[in-house]
Every structure is written in structure tokens, then in C-alpha cells.
């Protein structure tokens, strides 16, 4: 498995902005979820696996966002995702929103996800292929 | 049942606007659904009934919006809902978005809703109490 | 200029869905605007032109949506845009949302856009290059 | 000025939920902003003041959300806002999302806001009436 950092590119549309002329602060969580989804889809496809074990799903337990500089209409953004902690039933993921071509990030995110049973909502283990795939990718948290 | 026209008041927040400084065009559909929901809730409560028969739900089949003048950040809006056609398994509803204190509407909507079975998604009849409540309220379409 | 119909592909994420398990009805207007934006960007880039004349902007005057069948989480959608009327200061655009690989559309849209002056909000003419580009692409409305 | 904790009530509509049947995680930031806006509006109205000094605006610098339990369609929620730090040009605000009638919170938020000049985007001082109003309300952070 490559250790290359995954990133998703997306465009800022009118729907994403607000009357301040910048991306509305909640929408970075939408962008970050798109990137996590495509990242897990990519990992799962490479392993010919479903992204979570049958009957389970991911839920977000915690989100921490630092807004350094605003994104604007028509900006092309790059959102990455890298694990900073891989446990039996939960993950911590660091995410960065960057304007394509810039090096300075606009927004930093730390997201904690848990795996739960779809019916009981109780903690469930991460699929073993996913644990094995993610554990070696984990970096130190910022 | 009063024939007084139902209306819901709401405030325009940053989340509703876009970089043009006005309410984003899709968001009037959010506002209109809030008004329809509270209107049906009010009618159902008055009759001590659930809003749709058990096992059924409303789906939107058609929406037509005319944008006459834009709403802006901090505006207080009033959204109404009035039936223009009440059939066995479907409804047409006219909705108007107005700035509180103004008489000229900002946005006009015509929404067609169908009742469907939650499992089969096939057409299902409107609850009879709701048909009886709405039919006499129906006005000529604009 | 090719007459090939423009289309944008996009994925349905959690943000786009609602508790009914399907794409929330207002969100097709978000998808359609993304497609119109990329279409105009593509046309403008091909002509090395800004998408509207300086000091003007597009505003949506009317939107008509027909919901034929719902899109769901993880669907890959294709949204197209084709002019059905090209006038001096306004456009009508037909848009279709289709699941990739399907032929039957899920949602049909007809959108009327006007060009207005950014300051006065009065009607302004379509850039002449855009009028010349779009006029020959216009098809009969559905 | 009363030290009574401000709270805003709102209803969960379809627009707020996702295919998991719960409120989409980004939407709590929308709810929290609505509560902050109404809280500042209430404080400003009581003092016959604009919420920020002319030419300045609030920007969110940091948001930390803990998702304890999900809100669902039709839930009536209560969102509060209380300052935990009041500085010359910035504020920290603790916010709680609770289902009306429940005591256990669903979501906890800590939001850091800065005041900036609208033109230069540089830090600007909090209006003095607002500093004087908020400082005595500040509580220890959770």
C-alpha cells in the first residue's frame, strides 16, 4: 500500500459561500467528509473490500476545525486525509484544506470516527483489512 | 377548520446566503418545506392525527419557483402554504415567500406532492381526515 | 464549437441525502448550478473569455423541477445543460440528472437565467461571444 | 443584564438529516450559528446597539464539536451560547445542543470568534458595550 497522501480536488460553488463572500464555516465539514469517503472508497477498492464490515457504519464522535484563511468562490481546493490514530473500533484522521497551487493550508481538521453496529449503535470493530491498511499509514498528530 | 392562511416566520442566517449577498436559490425550497411541515403538523395536531397514514410518506414530484426579488441576510421572512388541488393521492400547494412587513412577494412556489407507500414506493391515498381538511381550503392556482 | 452535450459527473455524499434515504429535493438545484457553472467555464475557456461581461452577473429567475425517480447515497450522477432559448439578456437551460449507466433521467430541470448589472441589478446584455456560442446550440424545449 | 443562559429553539427538518436518519454532522454548526446570532441580536437590542462596531465583523477561528448522541427528524432542539473567554478582539463561546425535555446534551461545541475589520481583515476590538456586557457572563470552560 502506497503511503502517498490521499487528496480530493473540488471546486467552490455559490452553494458553498455566504454573504461574507467566503466559504461558510460548516461547509468545510462537508468537504472533509467527501475526501474521507473517496479515500476509504479508494482503499477499499484496492483491497476489493466494502469500506466497513457488513452491518456496521462510521459515526463522527468529534470534529476540531481551525480556520486559518478563507476559501472563496471558484477556488479549486485540495482536501487530504491521513490517520493519526488507528484503534480497534475508532480512528483519528487529520485533514487539510489547501487552495490548489498554494502551500499554506486554509483549514485544518481533526476528526474522530467510531465504528458502530447499524442496529444497536454499539461500538463495533474496524474491518481487519482496514485496520491493517491504515495502521502503517498513521502519522503523529499535529 | 379556519380558512386563515398558514404562514411560518423565519430569519435569514449566513448559512442561507451566498457570495452574491442574497439567499441561495435552492434554499427557498428548504424554507418552503419547513412551512409545509409546520402547516401539516398544525392541521394534524388540530385533528389529533398523524400527518400521513401509517406506512406512507409524502414525496415531492414537481417544484416550480419564480424568483421575483432576492431575500438578504437578517431578513425576516414569512412563508405560506395553500392547497390549489387536492386529489386522492396527491396535492398541489402554492407557496409565497414574503419579507415581513412587505406586501410584494419575493419568491413564488408551486409544489406537487404525492403520497406513497414507504416500502413499495407506490401511490397511496391521502389520509381521509387530511383530504377532508384540505379540500375546502383549496384555492384556484395562480 | 462542438454541439456535444456538456455533462458534469458527481457523487452523492451523506450531505446530499435526507432521512428518507434519498437526495433531498433542494439539492438537485445545487447539482444543476454546479453543471451550469462548469459548462459556462468550459465555453468561456475555449473562447478565452470571462463567463459574463465585466460588471454583470447571472441571476436565476425561474426554476422548474420534475422529480421522476430518486438518487441515493453513493450514486454517481451525470448532470447536463443545454440551452433551449437564447435571448439578448436571458437564457433558458434544460438540465437532466441521470445515474451514470442509466438512460432514464431521475430529475428534469428548466432554468431561466437573466444577466443583470452587478450594481444596479438592471437587465444587461449577454456577452456577445456567449450569445454567438449558445445560439446555435439551442434545442427545442422538452 | 440577566445572567440567564440564552437558548434558541428550533425544529429538525428533512433538510437537516442524512441517509443515516440523523442530523448531518456539519449542520450542528448551522444551528450553533443561528443561536449565536440571535443571542447577540438580543444583547444588542437590549442595549440599542449594533452587534459589532461599524466596519467590523465576526469570523470563526476555531470550532470544536463533540457528538454525544444524534438528533433526529422532527426533534425540537434547544441550542444555548455562553461566553467562556472575553478578550479585546476575540471571544470563546460554549454551546450545547439539547433535545427539549432532555437534560443530557446531544452535542457540545466550543467556538472561537475574532472581530476583524471588514476591509483589511485585520483584528479589530470588540465593541466596548459588548465587552462590558459579555465579560461578567463568562463562565469557566468545560
mmCIF file of C-alpha atoms in Angstrom, chain A residues 8 11-16 30-31 33-34 37-38 41 74, chain C residues 8 11-16 30-31 33-34 37-38 41 74:
data_model
loop_
_atom_site.group_PDB
_atom_site.id
_atom_site.type_symbol
_atom_site.label_atom_id
_atom_site.label_comp_id
_atom_site.label_asym_id
_atom_site.label_seq_id
_atom_site.Cartn_x
_atom_site.Cartn_y
_atom_site.Cartn_z
ATOM 1 C CA UNK A 8 -9.556 15.101 -3.268
ATOM 2 C CA UNK A 11 -14.360 23.499 -6.778
ATOM 3 C CA UNK A 12 -16.051 26.119 -4.571
ATOM 4 C CA UNK A 13 -19.523 26.921 -5.953
ATOM 5 C CA UNK A 14 -22.094 29.539 -4.952
ATOM 6 C CA UNK A 15 -23.803 26.930 -2.713
ATOM 7 C CA UNK A 16 -20.646 26.793 -0.570
ATOM 8 C CA UNK A 30 -18.932 18.673 4.022
ATOM 9 C CA UNK A 31 -15.697 18.907 2.026
ATOM 10 C CA UNK A 33 -16.407 14.117 4.549
ATOM 11 C CA UNK A 34 -16.249 13.947 0.749
ATOM 12 C CA UNK A 37 -15.410 8.959 1.684
ATOM 13 C CA UNK A 38 -13.340 8.909 -1.510
ATOM 14 C CA UNK A 41 -13.538 4.068 -1.269
ATOM 15 C CA UNK A 74 -14.348 29.478 -7.801
ATOM 16 C CA UNK C 8 -20.779 17.026 -15.189
ATOM 17 C CA UNK C 11 -21.016 11.613 -6.455
ATOM 18 C CA UNK C 12 -23.887 11.654 -3.935
ATOM 19 C CA UNK C 13 -22.498 12.076 -0.400
ATOM 20 C CA UNK C 14 -24.175 11.971 3.003
ATOM 21 C CA UNK C 15 -24.535 15.781 2.916
ATOM 22 C CA UNK C 16 -26.839 15.429 -0.109
ATOM 23 C CA UNK C 30 -27.145 22.697 -6.191
ATOM 24 C CA UNK C 31 -26.102 19.946 -8.619
ATOM 25 C CA UNK C 33 -25.813 25.001 -10.706
ATOM 26 C CA UNK C 34 -22.500 23.124 -10.481
ATOM 27 C CA UNK C 37 -21.018 26.755 -13.836
ATOM 28 C CA UNK C 38 -18.622 24.179 -15.264
ATOM 29 C CA UNK C 41 -16.446 27.861 -17.577
ATOM 30 C CA UNK C 74 -23.045 6.813 -3.335
#
